[in-house]
PDB file of C-alpha atoms in Angstrom:
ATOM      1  CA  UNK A   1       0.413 -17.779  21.751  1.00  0.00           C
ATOM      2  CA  UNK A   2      -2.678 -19.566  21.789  1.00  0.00           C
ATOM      3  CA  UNK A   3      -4.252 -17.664  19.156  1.00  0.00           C
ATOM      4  CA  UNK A   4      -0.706 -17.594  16.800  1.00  0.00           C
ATOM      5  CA  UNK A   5      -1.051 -21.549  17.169  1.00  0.00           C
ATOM      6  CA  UNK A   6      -5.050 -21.731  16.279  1.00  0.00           C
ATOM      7  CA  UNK A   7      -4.257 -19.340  13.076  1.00  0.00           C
ATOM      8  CA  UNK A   8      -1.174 -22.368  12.756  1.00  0.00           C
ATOM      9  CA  UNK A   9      -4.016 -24.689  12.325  1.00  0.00           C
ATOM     10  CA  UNK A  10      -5.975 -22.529  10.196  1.00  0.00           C
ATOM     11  CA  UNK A  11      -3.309 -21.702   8.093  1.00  0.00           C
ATOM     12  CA  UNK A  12      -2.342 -25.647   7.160  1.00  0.00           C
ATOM     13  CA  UNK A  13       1.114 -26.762   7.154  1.00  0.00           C
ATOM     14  CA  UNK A  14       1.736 -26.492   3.605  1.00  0.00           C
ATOM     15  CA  UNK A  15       4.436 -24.599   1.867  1.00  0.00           C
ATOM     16  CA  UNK A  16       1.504 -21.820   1.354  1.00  0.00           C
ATOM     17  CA  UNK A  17       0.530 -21.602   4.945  1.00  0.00           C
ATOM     18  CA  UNK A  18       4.271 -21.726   5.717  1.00  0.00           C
ATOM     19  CA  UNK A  19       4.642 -18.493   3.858  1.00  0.00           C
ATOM     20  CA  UNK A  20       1.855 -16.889   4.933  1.00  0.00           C
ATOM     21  CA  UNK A  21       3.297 -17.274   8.732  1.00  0.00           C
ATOM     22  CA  UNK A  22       6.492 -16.247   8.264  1.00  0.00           C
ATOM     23  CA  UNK A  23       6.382 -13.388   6.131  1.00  0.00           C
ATOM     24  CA  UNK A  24       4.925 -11.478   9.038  1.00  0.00           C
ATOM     25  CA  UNK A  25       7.479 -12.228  10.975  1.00  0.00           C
ATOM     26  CA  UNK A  26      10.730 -11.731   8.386  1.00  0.00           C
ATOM     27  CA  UNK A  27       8.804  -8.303   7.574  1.00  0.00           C
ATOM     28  CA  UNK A  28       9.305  -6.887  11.037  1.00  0.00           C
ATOM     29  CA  UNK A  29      12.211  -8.345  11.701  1.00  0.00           C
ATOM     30  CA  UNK A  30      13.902  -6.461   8.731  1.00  0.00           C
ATOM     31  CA  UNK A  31      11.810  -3.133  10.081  1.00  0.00           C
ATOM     32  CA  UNK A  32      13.595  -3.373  13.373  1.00  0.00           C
ATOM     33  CA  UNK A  33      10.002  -3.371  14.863  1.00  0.00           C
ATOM     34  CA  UNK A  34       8.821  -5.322  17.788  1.00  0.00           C
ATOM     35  CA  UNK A  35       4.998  -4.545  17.177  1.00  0.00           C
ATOM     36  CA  UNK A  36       2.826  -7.648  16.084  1.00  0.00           C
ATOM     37  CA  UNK A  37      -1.063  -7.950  16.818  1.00  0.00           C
ATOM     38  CA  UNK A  38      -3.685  -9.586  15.702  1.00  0.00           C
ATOM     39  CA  UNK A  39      -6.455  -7.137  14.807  1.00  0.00           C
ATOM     40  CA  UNK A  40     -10.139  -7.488  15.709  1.00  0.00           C
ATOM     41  CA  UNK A  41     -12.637  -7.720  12.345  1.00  0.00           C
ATOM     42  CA  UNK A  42     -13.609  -4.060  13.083  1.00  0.00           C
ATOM     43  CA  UNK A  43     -12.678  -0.442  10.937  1.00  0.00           C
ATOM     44  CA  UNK A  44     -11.510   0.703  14.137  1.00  0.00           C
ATOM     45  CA  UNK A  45      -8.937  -2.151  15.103  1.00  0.00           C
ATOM     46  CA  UNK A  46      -7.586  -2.131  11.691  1.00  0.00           C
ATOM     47  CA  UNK A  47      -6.833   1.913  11.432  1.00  0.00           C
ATOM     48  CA  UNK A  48      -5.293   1.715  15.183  1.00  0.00           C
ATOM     49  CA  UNK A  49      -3.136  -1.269  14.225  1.00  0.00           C
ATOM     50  CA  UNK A  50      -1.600   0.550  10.736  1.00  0.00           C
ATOM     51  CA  UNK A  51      -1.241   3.731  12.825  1.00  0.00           C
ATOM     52  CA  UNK A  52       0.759   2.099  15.796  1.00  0.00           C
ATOM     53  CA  UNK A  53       2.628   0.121  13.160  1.00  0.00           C
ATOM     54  CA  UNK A  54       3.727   3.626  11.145  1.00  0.00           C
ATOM     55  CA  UNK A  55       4.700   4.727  14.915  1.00  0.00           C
ATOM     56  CA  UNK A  56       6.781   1.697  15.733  1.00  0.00           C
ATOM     57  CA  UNK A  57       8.911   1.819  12.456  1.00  0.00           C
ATOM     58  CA  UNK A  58       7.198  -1.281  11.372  1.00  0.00           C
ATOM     59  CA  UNK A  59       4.987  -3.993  11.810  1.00  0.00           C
ATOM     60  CA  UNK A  60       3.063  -7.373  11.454  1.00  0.00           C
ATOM     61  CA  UNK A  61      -0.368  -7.773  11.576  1.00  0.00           C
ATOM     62  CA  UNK A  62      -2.561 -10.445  11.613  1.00  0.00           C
ATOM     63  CA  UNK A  63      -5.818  -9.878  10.271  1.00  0.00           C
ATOM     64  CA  UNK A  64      -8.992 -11.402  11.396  1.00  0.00           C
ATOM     65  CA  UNK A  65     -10.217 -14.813   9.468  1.00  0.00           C
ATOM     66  CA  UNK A  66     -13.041 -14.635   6.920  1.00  0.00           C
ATOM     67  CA  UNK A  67     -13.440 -11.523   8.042  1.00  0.00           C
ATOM     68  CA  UNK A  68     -14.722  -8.401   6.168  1.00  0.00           C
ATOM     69  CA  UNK A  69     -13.129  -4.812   7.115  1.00  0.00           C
ATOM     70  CA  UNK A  70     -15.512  -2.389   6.073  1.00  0.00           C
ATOM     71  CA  UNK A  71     -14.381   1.228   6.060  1.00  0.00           C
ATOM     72  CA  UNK A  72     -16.792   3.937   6.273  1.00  0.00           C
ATOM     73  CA  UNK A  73     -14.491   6.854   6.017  1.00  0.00           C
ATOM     74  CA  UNK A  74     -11.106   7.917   5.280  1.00  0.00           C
ATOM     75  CA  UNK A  75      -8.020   7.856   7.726  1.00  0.00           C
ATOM     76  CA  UNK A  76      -5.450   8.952   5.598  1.00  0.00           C
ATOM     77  CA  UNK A  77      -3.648  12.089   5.873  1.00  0.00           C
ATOM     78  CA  UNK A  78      -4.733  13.463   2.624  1.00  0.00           C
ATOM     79  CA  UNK A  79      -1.419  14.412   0.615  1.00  0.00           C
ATOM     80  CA  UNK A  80      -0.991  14.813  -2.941  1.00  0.00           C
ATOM     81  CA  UNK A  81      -2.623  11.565  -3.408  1.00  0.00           C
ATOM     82  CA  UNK A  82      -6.087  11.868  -2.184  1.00  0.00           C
ATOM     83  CA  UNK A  83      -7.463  10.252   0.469  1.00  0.00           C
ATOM     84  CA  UNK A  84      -7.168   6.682   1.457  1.00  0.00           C
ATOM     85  CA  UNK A  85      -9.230   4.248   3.724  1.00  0.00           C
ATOM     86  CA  UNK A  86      -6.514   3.113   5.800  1.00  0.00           C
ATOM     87  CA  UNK A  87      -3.479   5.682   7.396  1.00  0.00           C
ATOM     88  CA  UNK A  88      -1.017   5.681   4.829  1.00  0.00           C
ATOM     89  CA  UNK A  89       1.656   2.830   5.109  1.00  0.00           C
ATOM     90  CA  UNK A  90       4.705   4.631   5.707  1.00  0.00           C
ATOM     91  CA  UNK A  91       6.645   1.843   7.409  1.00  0.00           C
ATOM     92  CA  UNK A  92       7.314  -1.942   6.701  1.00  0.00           C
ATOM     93  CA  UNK A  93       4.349  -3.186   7.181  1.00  0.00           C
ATOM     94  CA  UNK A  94       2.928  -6.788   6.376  1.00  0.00           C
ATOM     95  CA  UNK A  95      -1.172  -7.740   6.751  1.00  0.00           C
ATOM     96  CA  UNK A  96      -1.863 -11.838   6.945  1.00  0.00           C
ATOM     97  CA  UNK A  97      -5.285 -13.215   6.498  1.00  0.00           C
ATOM     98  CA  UNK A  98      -6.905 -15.575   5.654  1.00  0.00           C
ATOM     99  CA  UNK A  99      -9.932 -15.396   2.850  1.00  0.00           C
ATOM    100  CA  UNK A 100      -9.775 -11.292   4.346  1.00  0.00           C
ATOM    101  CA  UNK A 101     -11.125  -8.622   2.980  1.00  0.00           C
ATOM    102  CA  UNK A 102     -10.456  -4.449   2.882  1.00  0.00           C
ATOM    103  CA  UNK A 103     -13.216  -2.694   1.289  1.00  0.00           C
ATOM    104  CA  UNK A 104     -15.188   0.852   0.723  1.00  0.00           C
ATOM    105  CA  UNK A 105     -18.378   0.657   2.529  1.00  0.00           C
ATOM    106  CA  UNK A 106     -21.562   0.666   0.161  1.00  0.00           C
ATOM    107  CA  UNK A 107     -22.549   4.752   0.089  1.00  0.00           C
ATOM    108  CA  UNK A 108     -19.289   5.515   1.918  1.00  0.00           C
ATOM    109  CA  UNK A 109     -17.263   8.836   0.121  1.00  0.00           C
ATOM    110  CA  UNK A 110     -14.676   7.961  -2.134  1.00  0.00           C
ATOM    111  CA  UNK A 111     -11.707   6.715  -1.081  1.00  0.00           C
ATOM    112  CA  UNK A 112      -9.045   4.669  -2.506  1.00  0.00           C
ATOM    113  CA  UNK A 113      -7.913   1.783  -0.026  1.00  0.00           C
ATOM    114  CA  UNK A 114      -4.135   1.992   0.504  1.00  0.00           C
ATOM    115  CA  UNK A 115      -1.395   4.251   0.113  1.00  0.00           C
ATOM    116  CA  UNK A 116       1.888   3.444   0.299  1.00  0.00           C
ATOM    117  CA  UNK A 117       5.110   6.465   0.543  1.00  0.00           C
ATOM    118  CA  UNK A 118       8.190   6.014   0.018  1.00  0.00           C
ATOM    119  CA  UNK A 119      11.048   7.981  -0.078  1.00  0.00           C
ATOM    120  CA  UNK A 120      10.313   9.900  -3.320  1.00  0.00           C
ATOM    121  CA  UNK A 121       7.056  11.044  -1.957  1.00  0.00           C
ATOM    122  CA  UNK A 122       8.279  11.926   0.811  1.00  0.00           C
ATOM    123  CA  UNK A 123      12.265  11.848   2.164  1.00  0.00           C
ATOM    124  CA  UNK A 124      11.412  10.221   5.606  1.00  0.00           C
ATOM    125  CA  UNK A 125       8.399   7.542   4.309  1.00  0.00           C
ATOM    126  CA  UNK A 126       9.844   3.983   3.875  1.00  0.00           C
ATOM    127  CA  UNK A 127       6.629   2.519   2.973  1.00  0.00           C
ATOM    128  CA  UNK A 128       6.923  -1.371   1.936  1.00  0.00           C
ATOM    129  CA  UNK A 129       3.420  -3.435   2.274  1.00  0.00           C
ATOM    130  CA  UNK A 130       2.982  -7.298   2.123  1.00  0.00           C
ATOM    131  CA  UNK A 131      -0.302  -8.599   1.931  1.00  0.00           C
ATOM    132  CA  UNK A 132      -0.780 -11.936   2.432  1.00  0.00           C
ATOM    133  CA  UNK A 133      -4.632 -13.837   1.668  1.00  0.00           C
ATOM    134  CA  UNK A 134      -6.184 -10.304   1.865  1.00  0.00           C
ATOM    135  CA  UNK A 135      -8.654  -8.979  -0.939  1.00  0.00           C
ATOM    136  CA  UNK A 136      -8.859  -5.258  -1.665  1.00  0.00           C
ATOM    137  CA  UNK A 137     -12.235  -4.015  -3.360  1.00  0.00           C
ATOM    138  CA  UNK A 138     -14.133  -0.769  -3.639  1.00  0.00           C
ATOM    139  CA  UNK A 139     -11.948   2.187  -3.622  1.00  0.00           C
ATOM    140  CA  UNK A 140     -12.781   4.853  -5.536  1.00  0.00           C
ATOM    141  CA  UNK A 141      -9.651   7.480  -6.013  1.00  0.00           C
ATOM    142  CA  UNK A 142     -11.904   9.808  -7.931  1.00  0.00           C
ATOM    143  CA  UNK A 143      -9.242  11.706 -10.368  1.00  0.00           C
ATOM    144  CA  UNK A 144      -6.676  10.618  -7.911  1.00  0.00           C
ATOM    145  CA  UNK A 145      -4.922   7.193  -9.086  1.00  0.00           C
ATOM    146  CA  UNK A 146      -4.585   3.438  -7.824  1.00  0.00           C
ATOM    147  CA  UNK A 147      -8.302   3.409  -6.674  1.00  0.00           C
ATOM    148  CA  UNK A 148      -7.213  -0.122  -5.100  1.00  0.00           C
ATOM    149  CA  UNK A 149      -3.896   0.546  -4.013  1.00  0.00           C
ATOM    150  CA  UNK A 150      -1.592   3.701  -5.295  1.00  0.00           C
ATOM    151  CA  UNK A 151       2.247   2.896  -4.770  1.00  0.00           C
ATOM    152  CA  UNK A 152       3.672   6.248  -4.562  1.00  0.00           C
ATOM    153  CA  UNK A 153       7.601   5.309  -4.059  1.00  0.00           C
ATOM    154  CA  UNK A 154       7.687   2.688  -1.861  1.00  0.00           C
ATOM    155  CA  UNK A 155       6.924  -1.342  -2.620  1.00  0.00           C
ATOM    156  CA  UNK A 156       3.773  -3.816  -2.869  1.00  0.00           C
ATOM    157  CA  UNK A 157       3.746  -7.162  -2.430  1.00  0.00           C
ATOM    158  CA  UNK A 158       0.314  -9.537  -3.020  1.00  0.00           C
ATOM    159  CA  UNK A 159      -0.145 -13.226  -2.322  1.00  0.00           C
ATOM    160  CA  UNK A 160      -2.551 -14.930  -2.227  1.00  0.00           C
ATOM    161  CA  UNK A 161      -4.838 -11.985  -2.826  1.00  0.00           C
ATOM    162  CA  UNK A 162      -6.182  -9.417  -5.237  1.00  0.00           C
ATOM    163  CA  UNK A 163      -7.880  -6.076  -6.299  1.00  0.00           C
ATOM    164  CA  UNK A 164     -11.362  -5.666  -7.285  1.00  0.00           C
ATOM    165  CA  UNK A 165     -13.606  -3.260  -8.501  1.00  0.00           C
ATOM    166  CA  UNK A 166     -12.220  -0.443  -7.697  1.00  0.00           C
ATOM    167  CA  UNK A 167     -12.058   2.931  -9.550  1.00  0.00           C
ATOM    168  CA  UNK A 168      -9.398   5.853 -10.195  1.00  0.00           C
ATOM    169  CA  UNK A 169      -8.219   7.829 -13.757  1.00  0.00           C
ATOM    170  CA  UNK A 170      -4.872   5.579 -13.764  1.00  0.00           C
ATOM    171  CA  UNK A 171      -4.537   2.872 -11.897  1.00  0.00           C
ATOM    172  CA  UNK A 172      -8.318   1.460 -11.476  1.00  0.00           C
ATOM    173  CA  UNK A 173      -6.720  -1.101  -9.819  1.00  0.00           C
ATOM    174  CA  UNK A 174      -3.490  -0.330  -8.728  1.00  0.00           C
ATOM    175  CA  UNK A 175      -1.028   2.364  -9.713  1.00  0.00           C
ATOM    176  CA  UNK A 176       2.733   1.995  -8.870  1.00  0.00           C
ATOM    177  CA  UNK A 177       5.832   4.110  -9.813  1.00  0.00           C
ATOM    178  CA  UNK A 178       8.296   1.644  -8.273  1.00  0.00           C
ATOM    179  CA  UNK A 179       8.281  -1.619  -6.846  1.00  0.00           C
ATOM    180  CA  UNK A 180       4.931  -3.917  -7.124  1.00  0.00           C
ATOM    181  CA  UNK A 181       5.253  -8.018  -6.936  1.00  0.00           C
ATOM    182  CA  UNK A 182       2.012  -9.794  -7.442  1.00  0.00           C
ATOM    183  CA  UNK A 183       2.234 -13.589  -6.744  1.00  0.00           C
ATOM    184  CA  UNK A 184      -0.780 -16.448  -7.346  1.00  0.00           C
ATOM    185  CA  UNK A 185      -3.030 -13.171  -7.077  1.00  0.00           C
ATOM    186  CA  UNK A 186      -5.858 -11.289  -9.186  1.00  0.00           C
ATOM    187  CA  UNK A 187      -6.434  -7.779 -11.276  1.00  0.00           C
ATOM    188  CA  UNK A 188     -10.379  -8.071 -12.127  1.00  0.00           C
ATOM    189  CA  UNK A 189     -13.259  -6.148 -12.393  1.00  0.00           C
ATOM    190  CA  UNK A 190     -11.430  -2.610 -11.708  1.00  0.00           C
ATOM    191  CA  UNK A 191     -11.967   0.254 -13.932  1.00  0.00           C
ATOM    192  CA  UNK A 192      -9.988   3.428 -15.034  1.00  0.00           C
ATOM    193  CA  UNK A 193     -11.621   6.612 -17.064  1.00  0.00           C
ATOM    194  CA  UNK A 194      -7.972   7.369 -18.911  1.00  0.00           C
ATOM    195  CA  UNK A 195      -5.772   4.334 -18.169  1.00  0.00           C
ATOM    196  CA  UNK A 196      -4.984   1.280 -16.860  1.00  0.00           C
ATOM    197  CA  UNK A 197      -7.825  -0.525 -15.839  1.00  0.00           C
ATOM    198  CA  UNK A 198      -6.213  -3.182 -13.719  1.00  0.00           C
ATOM    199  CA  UNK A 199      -2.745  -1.765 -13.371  1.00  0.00           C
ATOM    200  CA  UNK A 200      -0.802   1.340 -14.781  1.00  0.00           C
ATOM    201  CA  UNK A 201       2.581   0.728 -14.066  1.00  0.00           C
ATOM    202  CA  UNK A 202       4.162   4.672 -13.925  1.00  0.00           C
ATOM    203  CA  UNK A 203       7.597   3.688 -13.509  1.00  0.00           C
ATOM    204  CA  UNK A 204       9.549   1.108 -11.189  1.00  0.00           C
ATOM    205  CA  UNK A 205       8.874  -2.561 -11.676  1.00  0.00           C
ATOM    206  CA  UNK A 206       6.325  -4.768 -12.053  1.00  0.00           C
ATOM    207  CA  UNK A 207       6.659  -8.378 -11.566  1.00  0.00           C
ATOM    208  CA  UNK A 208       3.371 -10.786 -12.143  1.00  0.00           C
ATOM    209  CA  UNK A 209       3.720 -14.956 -11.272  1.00  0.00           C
ATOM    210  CA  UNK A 210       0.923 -16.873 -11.573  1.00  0.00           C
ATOM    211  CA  UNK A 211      -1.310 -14.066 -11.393  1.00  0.00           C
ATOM    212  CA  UNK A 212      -5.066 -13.085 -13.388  1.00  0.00           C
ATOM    213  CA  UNK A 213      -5.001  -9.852 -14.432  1.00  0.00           C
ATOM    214  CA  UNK A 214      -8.547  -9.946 -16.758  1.00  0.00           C
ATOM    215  CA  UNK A 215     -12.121  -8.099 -17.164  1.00  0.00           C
ATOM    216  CA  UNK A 216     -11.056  -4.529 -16.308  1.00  0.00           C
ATOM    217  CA  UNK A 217     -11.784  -1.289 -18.121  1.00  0.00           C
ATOM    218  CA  UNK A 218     -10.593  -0.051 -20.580  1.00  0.00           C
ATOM    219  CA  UNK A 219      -7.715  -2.165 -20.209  1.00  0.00           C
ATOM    220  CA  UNK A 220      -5.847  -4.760 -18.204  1.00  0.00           C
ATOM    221  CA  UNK A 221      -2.593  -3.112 -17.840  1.00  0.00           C
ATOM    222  CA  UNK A 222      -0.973   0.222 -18.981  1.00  0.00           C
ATOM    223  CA  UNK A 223       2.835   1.811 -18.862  1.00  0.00           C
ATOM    224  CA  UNK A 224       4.207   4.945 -19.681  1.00  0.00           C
ATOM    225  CA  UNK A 225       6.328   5.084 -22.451  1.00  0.00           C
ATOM    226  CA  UNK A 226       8.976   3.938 -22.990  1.00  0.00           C
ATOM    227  CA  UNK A 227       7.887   0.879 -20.562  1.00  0.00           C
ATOM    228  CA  UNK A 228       6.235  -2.046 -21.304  1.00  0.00           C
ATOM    229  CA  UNK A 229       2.910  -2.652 -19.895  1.00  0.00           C
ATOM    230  CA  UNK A 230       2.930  -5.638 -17.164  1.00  0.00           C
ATOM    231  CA  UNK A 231       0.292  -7.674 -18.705  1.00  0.00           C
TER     232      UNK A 231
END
């Protein structure tokens, strides 16, 4: 409680830091899932946290302050979408920081950073992420896609945050074939060798507020046809 209440502080009592405190706690509450924690600033903390999330149906966690979570290897299952520096999000899970960061360690293998199932990756995945405050950078999906994040049937949701130069064939950025919503948030720096620099948007939705999708290569955004490209 103590710690909940010094995050409070932390946080502010603005409409912002309002959100940021009680999406966590919606999220899990829609999952069914009793698990919250707040997560050391170590690899290890983080991957044990997302994997006893996946395991409880669900869950919030609240990610360590300023903090920088390097990962030095994958802990995905490796599917059909490559591997992935954190255990796949299979579950409802939300991640609240605050100025936090998720990157690929300098020299580490590539990697991208997230992947999130859903049911049309797999039947039993109900994947749904929230990240609140929390900066992606540095995945590298190789040929894979989303070398940031790669939305493969479930849902993203950004605030606060954003995805940085990171690298995949479409999808530097992010790739998503259903449901991504990216609020007061940022696209830069992120690079794609056939398309979609910042975002390729595969199918599904894409919904952008207040958001800077700008500087990635070769473009900002990409669709397939007959879509419309986000940005």
């Amino acid at each position: 409680m103590r710690a909940i209440n010094i995050l409070r502080v932390l946080f502010g009592t603005g409409a912002v830091g309002a959100l940021i405190l009680t999406a966590p706690a919606a999220h899990a509450q829609t999952a069914r899932a009793a698990y919250t924690v707040i997560v050391p600033c170590s690899e290890t903390a983080l991957v044990s946290a997302v994997n006893a999330a996946n395991a409880a149906g669900g869950g919030a966690l609240i990610l360590a302050p300023f903090c920088t979570y390097s990962l030095t290897s994958a802990h995905s299952s490796v599917g059909a979408g490559g591997p992935a520096g954190l255990p796949n999000i299979t579950t409802p899970v939300t991640m609240t920081g605050l100025a936090t960061q998720i990157t690929r360690a300098p020299g580490a293998a590539a990697f991208r950073i997230i992947e999130v199932d859903g049911p049309s990756h797999l039947p039993a995945d109900n994947g749904q992420l929230a990240l609140t405050a929390v900066a992606i950078s540095n995945g590298d999906a190789g040929f894979g896609v989303g070398g940031g994040i790669a939305n493969l049937g479930g849902s993203v949701v950004l605030i606060g945050g954003g995805v940085s130069n990171s690298r995949a064939s479409f999808g530097g950025g992010i790739y998503t074939d259903t449901a991504l919503t990216m609020t007061t948030s940022s696209v830069t720096g992120n690079t794609a060798t056939v398309d979609g620099g910042g975002i390729y948007q595969n199918a599904g939705s894409v919904a952008l507020v207040g958001t800077n999708a700008s500087g990635n290569t070769p473009d900002n955004c990409a669709a397939t046809p007959p879509l419309t490209a986000p940005c």
